[in-house]
Short mmCIF file of C-alpha atoms in Angstrom, two decimals:
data_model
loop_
_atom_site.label_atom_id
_atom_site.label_comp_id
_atom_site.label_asym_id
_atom_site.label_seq_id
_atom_site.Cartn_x
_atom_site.Cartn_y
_atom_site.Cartn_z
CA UNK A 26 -29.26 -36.03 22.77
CA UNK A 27 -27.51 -39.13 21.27
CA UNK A 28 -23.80 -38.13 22.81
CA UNK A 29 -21.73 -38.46 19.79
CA UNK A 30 -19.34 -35.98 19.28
CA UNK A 31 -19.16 -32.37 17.13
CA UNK A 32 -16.23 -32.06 16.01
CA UNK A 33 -15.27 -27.98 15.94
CA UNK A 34 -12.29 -26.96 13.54
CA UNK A 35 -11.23 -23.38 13.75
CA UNK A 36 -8.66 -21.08 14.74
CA UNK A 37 -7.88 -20.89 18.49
CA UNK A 38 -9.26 -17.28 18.73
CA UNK A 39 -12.54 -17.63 17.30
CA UNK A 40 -15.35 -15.67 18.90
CA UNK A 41 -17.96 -17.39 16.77
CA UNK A 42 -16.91 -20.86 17.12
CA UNK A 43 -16.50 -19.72 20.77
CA UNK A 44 -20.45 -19.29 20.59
CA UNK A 45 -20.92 -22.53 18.92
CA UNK A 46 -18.96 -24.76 21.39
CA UNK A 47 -20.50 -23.14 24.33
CA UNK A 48 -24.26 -23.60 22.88
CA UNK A 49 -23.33 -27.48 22.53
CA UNK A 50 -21.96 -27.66 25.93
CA UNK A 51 -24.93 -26.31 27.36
CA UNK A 52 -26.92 -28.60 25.15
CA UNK A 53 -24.44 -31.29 26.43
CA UNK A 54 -23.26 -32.13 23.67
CA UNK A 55 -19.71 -33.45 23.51
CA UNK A 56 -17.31 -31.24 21.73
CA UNK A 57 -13.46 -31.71 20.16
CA UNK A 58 -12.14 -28.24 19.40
CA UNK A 59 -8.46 -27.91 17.43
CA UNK A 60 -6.87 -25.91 15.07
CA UNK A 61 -4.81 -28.15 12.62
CA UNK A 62 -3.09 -25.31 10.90
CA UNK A 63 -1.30 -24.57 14.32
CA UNK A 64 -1.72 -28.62 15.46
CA UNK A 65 -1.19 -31.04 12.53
CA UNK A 66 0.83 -33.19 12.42
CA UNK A 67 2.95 -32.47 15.70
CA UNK A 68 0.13 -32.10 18.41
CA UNK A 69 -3.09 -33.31 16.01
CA UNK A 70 -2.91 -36.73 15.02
CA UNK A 71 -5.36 -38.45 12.59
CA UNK A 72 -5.49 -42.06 11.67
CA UNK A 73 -9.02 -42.18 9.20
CA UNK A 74 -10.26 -44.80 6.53
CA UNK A 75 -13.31 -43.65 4.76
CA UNK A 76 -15.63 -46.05 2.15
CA UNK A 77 -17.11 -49.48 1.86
CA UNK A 78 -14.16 -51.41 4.10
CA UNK A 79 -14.28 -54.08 7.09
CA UNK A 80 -16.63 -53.65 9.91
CA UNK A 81 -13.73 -52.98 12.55
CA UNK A 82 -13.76 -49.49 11.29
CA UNK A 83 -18.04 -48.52 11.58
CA UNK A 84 -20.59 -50.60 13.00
CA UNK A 85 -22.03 -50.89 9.53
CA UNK A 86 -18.88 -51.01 7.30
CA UNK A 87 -18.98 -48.55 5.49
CA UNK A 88 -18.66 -44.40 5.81
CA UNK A 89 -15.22 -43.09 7.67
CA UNK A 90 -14.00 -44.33 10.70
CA UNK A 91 -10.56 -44.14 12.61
CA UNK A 92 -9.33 -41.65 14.82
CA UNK A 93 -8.73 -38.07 15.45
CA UNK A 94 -6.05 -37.08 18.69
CA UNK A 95 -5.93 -33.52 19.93
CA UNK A 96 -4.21 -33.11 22.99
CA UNK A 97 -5.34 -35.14 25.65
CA UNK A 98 -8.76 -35.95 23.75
CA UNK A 99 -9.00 -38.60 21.49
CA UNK A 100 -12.61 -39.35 18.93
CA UNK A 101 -13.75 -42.29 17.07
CA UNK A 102 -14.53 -40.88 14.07
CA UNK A 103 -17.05 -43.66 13.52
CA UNK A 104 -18.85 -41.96 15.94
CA UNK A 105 -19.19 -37.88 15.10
CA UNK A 106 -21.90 -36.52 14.45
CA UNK A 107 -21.24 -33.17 12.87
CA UNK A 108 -17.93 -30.97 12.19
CA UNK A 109 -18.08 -27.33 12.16
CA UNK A 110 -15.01 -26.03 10.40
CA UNK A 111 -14.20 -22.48 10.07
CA UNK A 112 -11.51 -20.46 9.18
CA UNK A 113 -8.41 -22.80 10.68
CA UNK A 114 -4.88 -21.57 10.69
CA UNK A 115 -3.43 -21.89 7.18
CA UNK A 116 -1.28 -25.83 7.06
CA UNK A 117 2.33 -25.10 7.75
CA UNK A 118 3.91 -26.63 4.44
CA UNK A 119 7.80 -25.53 5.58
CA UNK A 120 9.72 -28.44 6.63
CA UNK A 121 8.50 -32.57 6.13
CA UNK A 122 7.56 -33.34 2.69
CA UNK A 123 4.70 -35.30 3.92
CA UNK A 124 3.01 -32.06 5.68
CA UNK A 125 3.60 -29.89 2.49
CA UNK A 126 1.69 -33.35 0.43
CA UNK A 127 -1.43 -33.23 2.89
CA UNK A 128 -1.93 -29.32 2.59
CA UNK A 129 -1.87 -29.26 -1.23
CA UNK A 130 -4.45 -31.99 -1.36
#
């Protein structure tokens, strides 16, 4: 294994991704887990640039980079390997203007 991270986006109470995230901890593969229906923007925080750009984002330049804050966890999105994403919690678009922006996109 090549230890970059999955990242897993789901639901909190998700039996399958459940499955998932415990396969690719016994593979040892390291996992981020979050829900940003029930997480963005208040305890989910991403800061991502994606494209041709400097090289202080990826080693090579270009594809995404920046970073993705759950929790106590924090990923270099330069550095993922994979995402699983499956049925998160619907965006709350009540309240900031900002929030409601990012969910119709």
């Amino acid at each position: 294994m090549d230890g970059r991270l999955v990242l897993v986006c789901t639901e909190h109470e998700d039996a399958t991704a459940d499955l998932v995230t415990a396969e690719l901890n016994r593979r040892r593969v390291p996992v981020l887990r979050f829900d940003p229906g029930q997480g963005f923007p208040a305890r989910v925080v991403l800061a991502a640039r994606t494209g041709a750009g400097s090289a202080s984002w990826t080693t090579s330049g270009r594809g995404w980079g920046g970073w993705l804050a759950a929790g106590e966890r924090t990923a270099d999105l330069s550095a993922v390997r994979a995402l699983y994403h499956r049925r998160p919690s619907p965006y709350p678009t009540g309240g900031a203007e900002q929030t409601g922006r990012f969910a119709a996109q």
